[in-house]
Coordinates of N, CA and C in Angstrom, one line a residue:
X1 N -12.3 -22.3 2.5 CA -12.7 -21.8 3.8 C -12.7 -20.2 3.8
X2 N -12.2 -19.4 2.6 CA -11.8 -18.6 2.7 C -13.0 -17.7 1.8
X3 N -13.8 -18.5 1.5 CA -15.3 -18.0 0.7 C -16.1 -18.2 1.9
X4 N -16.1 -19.0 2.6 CA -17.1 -19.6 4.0 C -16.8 -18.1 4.9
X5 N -16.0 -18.2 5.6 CA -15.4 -17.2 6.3 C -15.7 -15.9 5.7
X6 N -15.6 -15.4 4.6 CA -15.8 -14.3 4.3 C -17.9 -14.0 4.0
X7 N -18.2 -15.0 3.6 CA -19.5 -14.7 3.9 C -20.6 -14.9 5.5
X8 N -19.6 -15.5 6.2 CA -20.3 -15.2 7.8 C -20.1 -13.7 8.4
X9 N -19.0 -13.5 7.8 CA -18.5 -11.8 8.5 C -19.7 -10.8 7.3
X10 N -20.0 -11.3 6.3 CA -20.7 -10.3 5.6 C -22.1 -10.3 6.3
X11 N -22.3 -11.8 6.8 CA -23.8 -12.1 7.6 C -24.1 -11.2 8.6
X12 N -23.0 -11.1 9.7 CA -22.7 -10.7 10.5 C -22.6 -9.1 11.0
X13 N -22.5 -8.4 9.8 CA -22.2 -7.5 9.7 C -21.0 -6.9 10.3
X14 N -19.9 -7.8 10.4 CA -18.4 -7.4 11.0 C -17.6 -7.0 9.8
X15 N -18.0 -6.8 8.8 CA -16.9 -6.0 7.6 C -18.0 -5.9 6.6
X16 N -17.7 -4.3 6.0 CA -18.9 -4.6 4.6 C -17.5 -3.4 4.0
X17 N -17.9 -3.3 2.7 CA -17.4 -2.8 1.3 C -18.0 -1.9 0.9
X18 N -17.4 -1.0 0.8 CA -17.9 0.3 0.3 C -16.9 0.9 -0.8
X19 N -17.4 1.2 -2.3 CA -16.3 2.2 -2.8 C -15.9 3.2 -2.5
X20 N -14.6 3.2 -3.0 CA -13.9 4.0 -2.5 C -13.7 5.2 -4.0
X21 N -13.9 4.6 -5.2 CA -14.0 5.6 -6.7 C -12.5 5.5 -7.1
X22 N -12.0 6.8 -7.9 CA -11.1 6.8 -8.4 C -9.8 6.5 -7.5
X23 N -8.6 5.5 -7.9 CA -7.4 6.3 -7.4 C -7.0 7.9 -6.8
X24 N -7.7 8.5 -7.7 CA -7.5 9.6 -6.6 C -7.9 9.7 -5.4
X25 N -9.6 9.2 -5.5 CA -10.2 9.4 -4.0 C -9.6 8.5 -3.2
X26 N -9.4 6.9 -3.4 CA -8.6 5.9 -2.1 C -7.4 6.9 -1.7
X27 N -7.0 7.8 -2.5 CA -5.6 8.2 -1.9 C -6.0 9.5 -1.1
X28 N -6.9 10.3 -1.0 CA -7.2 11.0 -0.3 C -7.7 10.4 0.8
X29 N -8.7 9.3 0.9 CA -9.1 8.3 2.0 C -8.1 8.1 2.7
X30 N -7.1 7.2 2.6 CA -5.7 6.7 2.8 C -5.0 8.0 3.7
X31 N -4.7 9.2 2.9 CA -4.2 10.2 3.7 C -5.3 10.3 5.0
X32 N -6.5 10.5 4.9 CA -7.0 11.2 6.0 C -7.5 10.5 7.2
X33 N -7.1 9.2 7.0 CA -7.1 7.9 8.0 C -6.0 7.3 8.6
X34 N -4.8 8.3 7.9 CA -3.7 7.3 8.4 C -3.0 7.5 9.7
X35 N -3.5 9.0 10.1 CA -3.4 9.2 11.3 C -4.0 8.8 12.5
X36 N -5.1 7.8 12.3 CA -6.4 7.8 13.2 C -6.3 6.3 13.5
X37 N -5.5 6.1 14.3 CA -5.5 4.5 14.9 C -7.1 3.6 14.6
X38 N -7.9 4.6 15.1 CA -9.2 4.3 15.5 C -10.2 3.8 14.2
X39 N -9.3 4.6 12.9 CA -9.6 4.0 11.8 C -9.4 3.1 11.0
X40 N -7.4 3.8 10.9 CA -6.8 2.6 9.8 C -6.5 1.2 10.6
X41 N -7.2 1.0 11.5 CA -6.9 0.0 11.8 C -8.4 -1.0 11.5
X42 N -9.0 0.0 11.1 CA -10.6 -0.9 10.8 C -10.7 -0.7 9.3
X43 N -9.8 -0.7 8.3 CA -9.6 -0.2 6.8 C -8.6 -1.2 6.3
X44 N -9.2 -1.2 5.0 CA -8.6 -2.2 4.2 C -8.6 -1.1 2.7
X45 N -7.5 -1.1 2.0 CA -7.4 -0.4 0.9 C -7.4 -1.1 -0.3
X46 N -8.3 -1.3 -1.5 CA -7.8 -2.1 -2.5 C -7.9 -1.3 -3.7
X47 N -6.8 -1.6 -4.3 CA -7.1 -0.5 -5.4 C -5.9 -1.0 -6.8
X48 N -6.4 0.2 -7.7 CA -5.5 -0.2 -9.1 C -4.2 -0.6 -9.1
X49 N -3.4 -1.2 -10.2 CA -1.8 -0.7 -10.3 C -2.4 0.4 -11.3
X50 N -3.0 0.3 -12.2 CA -2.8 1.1 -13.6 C -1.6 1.0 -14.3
X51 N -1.3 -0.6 -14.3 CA 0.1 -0.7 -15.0 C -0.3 -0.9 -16.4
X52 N 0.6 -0.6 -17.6 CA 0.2 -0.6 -18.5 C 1.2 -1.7 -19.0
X53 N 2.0 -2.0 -18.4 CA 2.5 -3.6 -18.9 C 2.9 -4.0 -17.4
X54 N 3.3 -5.5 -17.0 CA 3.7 -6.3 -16.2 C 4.7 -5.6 -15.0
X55 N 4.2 -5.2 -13.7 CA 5.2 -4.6 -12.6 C 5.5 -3.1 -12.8
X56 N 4.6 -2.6 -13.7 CA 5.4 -1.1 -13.6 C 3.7 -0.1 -13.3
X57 N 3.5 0.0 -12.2 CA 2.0 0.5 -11.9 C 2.7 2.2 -12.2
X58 N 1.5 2.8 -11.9 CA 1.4 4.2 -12.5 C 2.0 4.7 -11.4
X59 N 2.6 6.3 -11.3 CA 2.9 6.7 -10.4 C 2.0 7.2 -9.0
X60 N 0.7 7.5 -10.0 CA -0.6 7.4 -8.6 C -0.6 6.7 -8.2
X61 N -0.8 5.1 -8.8 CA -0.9 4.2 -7.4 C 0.5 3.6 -7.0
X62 N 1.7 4.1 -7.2 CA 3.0 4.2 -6.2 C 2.4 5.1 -5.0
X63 N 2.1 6.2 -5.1 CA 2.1 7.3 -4.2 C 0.7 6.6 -3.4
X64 N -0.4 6.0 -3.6 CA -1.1 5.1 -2.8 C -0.6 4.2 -1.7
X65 N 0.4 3.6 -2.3 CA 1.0 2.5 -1.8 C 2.0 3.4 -0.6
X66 N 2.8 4.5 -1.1 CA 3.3 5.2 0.0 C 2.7 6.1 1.1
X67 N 1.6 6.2 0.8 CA 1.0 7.0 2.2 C 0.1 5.7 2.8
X68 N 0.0 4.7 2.2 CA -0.4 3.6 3.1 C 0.6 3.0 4.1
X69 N 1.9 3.4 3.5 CA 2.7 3.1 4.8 C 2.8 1.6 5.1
X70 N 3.2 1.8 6.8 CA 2.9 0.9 7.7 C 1.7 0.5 8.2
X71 N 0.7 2.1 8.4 CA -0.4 2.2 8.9 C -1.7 1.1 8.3
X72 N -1.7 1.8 7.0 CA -2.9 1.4 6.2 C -3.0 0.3 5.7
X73 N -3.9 -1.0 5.9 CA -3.6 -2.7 5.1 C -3.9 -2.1 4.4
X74 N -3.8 -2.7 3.1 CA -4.2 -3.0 1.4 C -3.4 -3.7 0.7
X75 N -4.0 -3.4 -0.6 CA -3.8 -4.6 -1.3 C -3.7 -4.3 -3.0
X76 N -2.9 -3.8 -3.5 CA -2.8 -3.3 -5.0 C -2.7 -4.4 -6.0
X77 N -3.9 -4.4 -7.0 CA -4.2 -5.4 -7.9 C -3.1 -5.3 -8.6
X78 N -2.1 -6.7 -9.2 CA -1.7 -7.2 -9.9 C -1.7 -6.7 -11.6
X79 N -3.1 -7.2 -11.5 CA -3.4 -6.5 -13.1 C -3.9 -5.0 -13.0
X80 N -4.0 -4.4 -14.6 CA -4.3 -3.3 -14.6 C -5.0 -2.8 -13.4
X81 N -6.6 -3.3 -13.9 CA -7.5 -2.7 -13.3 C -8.5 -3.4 -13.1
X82 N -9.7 -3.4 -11.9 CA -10.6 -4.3 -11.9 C -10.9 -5.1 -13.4
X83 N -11.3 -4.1 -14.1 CA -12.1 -4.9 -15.4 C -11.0 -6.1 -16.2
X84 N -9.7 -5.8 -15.4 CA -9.2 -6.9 -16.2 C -9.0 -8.0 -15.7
X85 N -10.2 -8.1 -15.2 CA -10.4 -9.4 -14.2 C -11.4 -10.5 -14.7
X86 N -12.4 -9.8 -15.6 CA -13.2 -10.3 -16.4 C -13.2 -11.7 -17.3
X87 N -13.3 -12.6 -16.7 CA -13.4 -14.2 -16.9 C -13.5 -14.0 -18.5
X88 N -12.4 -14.5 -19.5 CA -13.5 -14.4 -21.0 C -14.5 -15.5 -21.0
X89 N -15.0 -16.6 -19.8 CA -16.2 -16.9 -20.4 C -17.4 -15.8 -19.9
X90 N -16.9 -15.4 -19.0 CA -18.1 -14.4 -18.7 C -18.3 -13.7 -20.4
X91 N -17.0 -12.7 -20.8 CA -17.7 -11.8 -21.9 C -18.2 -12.7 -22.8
X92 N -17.9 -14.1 -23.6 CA -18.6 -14.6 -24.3 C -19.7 -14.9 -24.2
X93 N -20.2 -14.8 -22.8 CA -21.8 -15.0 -22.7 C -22.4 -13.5 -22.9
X94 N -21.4 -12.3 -22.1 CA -21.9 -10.9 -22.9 C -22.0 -11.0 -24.1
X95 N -21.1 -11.4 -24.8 CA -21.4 -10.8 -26.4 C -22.4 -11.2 -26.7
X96 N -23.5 -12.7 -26.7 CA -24.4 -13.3 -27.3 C -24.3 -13.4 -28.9
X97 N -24.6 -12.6 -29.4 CA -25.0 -13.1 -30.7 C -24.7 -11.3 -31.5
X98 N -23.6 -10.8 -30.7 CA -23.7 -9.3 -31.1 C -22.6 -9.1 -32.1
X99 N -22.7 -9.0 -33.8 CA -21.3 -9.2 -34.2 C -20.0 -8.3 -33.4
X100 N -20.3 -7.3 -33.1 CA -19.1 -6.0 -32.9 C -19.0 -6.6 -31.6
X101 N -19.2 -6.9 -30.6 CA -18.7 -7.7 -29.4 C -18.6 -8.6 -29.5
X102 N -18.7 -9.7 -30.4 CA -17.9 -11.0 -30.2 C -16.8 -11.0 -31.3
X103 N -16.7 -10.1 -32.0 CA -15.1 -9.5 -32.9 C -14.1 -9.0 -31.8
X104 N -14.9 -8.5 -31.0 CA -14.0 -7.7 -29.5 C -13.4 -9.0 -28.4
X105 N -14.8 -9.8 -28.5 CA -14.1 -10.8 -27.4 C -12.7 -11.9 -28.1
X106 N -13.4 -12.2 -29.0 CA -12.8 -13.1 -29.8 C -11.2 -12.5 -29.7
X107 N -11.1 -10.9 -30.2 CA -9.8 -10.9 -30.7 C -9.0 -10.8 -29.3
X108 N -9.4 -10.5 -28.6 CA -9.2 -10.3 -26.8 C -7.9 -11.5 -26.5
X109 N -9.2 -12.3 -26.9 CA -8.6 -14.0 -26.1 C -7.4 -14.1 -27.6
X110 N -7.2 -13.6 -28.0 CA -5.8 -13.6 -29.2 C -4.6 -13.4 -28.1
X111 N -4.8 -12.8 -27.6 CA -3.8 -11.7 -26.4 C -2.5 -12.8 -25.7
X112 N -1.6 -12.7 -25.6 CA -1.1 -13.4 -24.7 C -1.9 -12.9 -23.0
X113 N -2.0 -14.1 -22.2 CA -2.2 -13.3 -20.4 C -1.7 -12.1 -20.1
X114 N -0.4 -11.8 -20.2 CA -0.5 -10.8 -19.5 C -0.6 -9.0 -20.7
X115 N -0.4 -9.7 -21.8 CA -0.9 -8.5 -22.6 C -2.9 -7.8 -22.2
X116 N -3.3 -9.4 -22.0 CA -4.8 -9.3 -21.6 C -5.0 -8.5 -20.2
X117 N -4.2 -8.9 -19.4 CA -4.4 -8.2 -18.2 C -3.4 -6.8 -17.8
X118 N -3.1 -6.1 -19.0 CA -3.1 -4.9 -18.9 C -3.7 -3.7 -19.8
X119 N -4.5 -4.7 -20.7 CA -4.9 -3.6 -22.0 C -6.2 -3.2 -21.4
X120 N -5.8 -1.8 -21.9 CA -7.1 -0.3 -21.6 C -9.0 -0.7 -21.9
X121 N -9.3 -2.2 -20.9 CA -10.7 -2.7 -21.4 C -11.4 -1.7 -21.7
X122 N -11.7 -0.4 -21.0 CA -12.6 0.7 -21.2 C -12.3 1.1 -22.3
X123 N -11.3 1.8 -22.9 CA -10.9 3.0 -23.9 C -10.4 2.1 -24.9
X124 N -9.4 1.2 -24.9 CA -9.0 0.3 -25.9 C -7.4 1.2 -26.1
X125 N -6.6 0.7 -27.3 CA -5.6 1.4 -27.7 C -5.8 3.0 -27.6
X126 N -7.0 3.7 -28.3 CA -6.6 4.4 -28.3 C -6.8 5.3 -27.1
X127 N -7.2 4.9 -25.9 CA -7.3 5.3 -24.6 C -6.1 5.3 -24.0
X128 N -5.4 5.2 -24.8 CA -3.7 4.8 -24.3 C -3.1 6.0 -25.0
X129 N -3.2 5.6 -26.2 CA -2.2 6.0 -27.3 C -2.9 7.6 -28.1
X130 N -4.1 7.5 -27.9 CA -4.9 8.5 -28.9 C -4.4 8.8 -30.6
X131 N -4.4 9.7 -31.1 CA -4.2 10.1 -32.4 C -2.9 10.4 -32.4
X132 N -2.8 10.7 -33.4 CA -1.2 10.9 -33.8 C -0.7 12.1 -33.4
X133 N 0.4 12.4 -32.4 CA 0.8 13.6 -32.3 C 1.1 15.1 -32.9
X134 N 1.3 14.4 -34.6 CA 1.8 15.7 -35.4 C 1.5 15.1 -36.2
X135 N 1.5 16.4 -37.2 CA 1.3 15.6 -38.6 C 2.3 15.0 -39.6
X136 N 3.8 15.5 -38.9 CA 4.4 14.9 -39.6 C 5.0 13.6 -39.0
X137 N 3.9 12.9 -38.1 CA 4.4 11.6 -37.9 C 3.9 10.8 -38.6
X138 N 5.0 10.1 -38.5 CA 4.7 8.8 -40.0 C 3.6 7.7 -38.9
X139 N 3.3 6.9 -40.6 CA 2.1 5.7 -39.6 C 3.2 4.5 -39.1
X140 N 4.3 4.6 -39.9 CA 5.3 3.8 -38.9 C 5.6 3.8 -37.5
X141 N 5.8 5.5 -37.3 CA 6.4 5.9 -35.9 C 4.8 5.9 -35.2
X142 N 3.6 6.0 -35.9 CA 2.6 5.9 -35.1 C 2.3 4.8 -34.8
X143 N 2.7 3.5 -35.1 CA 2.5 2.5 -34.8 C 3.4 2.1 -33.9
X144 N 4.8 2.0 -33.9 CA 5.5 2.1 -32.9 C 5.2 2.3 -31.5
X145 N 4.6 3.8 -31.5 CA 4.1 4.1 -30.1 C 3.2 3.6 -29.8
X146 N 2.3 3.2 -30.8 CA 0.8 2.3 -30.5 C 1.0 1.2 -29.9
X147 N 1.9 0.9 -30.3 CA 2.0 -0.8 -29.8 C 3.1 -1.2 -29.3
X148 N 4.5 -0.4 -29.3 CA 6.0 -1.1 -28.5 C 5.8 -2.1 -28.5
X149 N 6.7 -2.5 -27.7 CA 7.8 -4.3 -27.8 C 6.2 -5.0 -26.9
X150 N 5.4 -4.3 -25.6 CA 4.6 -5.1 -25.6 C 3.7 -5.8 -26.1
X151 N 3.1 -5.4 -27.6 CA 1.9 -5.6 -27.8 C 2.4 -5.7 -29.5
X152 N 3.7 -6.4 -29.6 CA 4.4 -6.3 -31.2 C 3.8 -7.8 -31.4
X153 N 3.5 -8.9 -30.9 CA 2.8 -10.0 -31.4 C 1.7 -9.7 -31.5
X154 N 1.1 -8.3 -31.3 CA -0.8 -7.9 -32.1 C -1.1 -7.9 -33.4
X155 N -1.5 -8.8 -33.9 CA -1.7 -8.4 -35.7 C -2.5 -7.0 -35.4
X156 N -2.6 -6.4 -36.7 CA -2.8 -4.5 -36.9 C -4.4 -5.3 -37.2
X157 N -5.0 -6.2 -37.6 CA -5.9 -6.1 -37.7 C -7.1 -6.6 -36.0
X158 N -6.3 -7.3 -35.2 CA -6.9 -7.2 -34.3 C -7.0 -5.8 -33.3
X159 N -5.7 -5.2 -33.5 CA -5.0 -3.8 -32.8 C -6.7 -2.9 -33.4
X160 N -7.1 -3.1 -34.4 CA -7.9 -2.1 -35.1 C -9.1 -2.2 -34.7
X161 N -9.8 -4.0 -34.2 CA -11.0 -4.1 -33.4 C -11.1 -3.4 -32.5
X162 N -9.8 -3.5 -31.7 CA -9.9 -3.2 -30.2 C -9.6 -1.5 -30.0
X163 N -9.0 -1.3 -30.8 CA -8.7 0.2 -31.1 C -9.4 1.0 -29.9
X164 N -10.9 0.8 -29.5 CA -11.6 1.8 -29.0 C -12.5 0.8 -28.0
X165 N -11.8 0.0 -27.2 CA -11.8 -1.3 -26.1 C -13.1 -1.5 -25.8
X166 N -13.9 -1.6 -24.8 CA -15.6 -2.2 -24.5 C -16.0 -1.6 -23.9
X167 N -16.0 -0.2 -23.8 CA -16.7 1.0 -23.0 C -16.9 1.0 -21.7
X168 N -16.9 2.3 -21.3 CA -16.6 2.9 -19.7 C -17.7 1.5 -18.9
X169 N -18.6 1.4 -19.0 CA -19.3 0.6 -18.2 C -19.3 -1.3 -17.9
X170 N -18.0 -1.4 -18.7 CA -17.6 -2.7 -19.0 C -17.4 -3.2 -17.8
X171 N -17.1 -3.2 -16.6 CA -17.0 -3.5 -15.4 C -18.3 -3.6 -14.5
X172 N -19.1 -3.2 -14.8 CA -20.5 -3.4 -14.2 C -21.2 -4.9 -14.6
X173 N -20.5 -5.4 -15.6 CA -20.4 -7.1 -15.8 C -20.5 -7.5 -14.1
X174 N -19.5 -7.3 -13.7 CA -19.1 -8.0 -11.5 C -20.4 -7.9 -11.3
X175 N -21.6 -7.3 -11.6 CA -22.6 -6.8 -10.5 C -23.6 -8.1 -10.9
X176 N -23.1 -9.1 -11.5 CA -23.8 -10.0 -12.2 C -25.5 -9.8 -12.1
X177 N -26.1 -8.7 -12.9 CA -27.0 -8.1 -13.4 C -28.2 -9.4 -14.0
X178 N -26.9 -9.6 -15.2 CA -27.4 -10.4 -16.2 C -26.8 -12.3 -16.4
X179 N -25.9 -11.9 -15.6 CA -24.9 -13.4 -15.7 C -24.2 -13.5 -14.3
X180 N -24.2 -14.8 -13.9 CA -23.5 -15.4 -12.7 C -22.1 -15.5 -13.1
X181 N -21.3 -14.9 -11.8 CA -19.8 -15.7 -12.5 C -19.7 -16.8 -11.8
X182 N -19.5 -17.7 -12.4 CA -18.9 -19.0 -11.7 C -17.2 -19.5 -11.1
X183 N -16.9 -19.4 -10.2 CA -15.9 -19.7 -9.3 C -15.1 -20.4 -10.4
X184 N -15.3 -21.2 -11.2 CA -14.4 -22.1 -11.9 C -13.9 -21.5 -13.3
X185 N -14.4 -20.3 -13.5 CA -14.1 -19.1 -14.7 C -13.2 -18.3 -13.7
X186 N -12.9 -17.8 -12.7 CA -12.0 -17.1 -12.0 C -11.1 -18.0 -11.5
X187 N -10.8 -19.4 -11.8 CA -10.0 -20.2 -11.4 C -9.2 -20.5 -12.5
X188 N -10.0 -20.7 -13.6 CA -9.4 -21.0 -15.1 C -8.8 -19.7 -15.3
X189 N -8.8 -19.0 -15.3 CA -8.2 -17.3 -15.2 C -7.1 -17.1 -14.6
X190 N -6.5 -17.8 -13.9 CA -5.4 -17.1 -13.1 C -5.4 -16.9 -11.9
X191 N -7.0 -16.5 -11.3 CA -6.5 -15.4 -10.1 C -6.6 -16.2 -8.5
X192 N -6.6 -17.3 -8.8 CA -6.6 -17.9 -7.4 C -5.7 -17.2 -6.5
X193 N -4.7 -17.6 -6.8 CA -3.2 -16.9 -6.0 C -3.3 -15.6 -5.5
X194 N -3.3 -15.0 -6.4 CA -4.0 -13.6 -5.7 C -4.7 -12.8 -4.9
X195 N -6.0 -13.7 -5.4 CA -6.9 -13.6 -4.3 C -7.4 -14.3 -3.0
X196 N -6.4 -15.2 -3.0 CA -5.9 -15.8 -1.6 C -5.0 -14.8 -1.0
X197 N -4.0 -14.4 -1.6 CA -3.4 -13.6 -0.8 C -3.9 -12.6 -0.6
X198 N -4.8 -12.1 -1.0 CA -5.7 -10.6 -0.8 C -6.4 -10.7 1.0
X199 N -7.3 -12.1 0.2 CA -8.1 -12.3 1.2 C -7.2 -12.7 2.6
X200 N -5.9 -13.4 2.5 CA -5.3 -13.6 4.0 C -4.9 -12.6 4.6
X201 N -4.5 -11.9 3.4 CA -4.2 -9.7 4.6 C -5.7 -9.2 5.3
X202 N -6.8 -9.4 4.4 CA -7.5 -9.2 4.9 C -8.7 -9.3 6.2
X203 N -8.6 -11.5 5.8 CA -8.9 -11.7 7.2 C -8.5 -12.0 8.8
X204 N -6.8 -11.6 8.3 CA -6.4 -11.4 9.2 C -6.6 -10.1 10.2
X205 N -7.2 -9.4 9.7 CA -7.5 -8.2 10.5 C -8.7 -8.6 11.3
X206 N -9.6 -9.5 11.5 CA -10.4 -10.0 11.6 C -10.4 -10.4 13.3

């Protein structure tokens, strides 16, 4: 009911979606509406954790979450970040027949869940981690920080595909361009729960 309902209001034109861009900008949005009855009461905020492992989001989108207050609904994603929302049957149909992307998907789906739903899809490890701080760090202690206790069930040889993750525009997959997502790939995924609860803050404003 909750896919029905949301597509009459789109018909309708009683709620439409507009980005909002980086964390930074929702949080300037957020501040400059939270005074205005007239607004935040017609606003919905959805945005990153930027957690890099399970419950511990970034301190940007803490400070998101605090100037949203009372005032502001929203709704802060679970996982990282949009793109790690990304159905792997969706990317197996991206990769096609590409070796270097289906090395990437393949080793992906190695991941435990929630290692999957917080690794850096855009930048990869080293969008995390980058190069080695000094020269006299060992490849031991550099590996250590590469990977801590989260990511110590990674063989070094998948760590190395992924190294440099599926590029900035990996999330433009959603715009399904080239591929339909199918409802039962977002269901095999996890995110039902979630996005029920998303969607009940939201249609309740309704």
């Amino acid at each position: 009911w909750r896919k029905q309902r949301l597509l009459q209001l789109l018909e309708k034109n009683w709620i439409r979606f507009d980005s909002g861009g980086g964390i930074g900008e929702v949080l300037k949005w957020v501040q400059e509406i939270s005074g205005h009855p007239e607004q935040f009461l017609r606003g919905f905020a959805l945005f990153d954790s930027d957690a890099l492992r399970p419950n511990e989001p970034s301190e940007q989108s803490a400070e998101v979450v605090t100037a949203c207050g009372q005032n502001v609904h929203h709704h802060r994603l679970q996982r990282r970040a949009i793109e790690n929302y990304l159905p792997i049957k969706l990317l197996e149909l991206w990769m096609d027949e590409q070796a270097d992307k289906k090395r990437k998907v393949r080793s992906l789906n190695k991941f435990t869940a929630e290692q999957r739903h917080h690794f850096n899809m855009k930048k990869g490890f080293d969008g995390d981690f980058g190069e080695k701080k000094s020269d006299q760090e060992t490849s031991a202690q550099k590996e250590f920080r590469l990977v801590g206790n989260f990511y110590s069930t990674v063989k070094s040889d998948i760590r190395s595909i992924l190294e440099r993750g599926f590029g900035d525009d990996i999330a433009e997959l959603f715009k399904e361009k080239d591929f339909v997502i199918q409802e039962s790939w977002l269901t095999q995924d996890g995110q039902t729960a979630e996005t029920n609860h998303m969607l009940d803050k939201l249609l309740a404003l309704i």
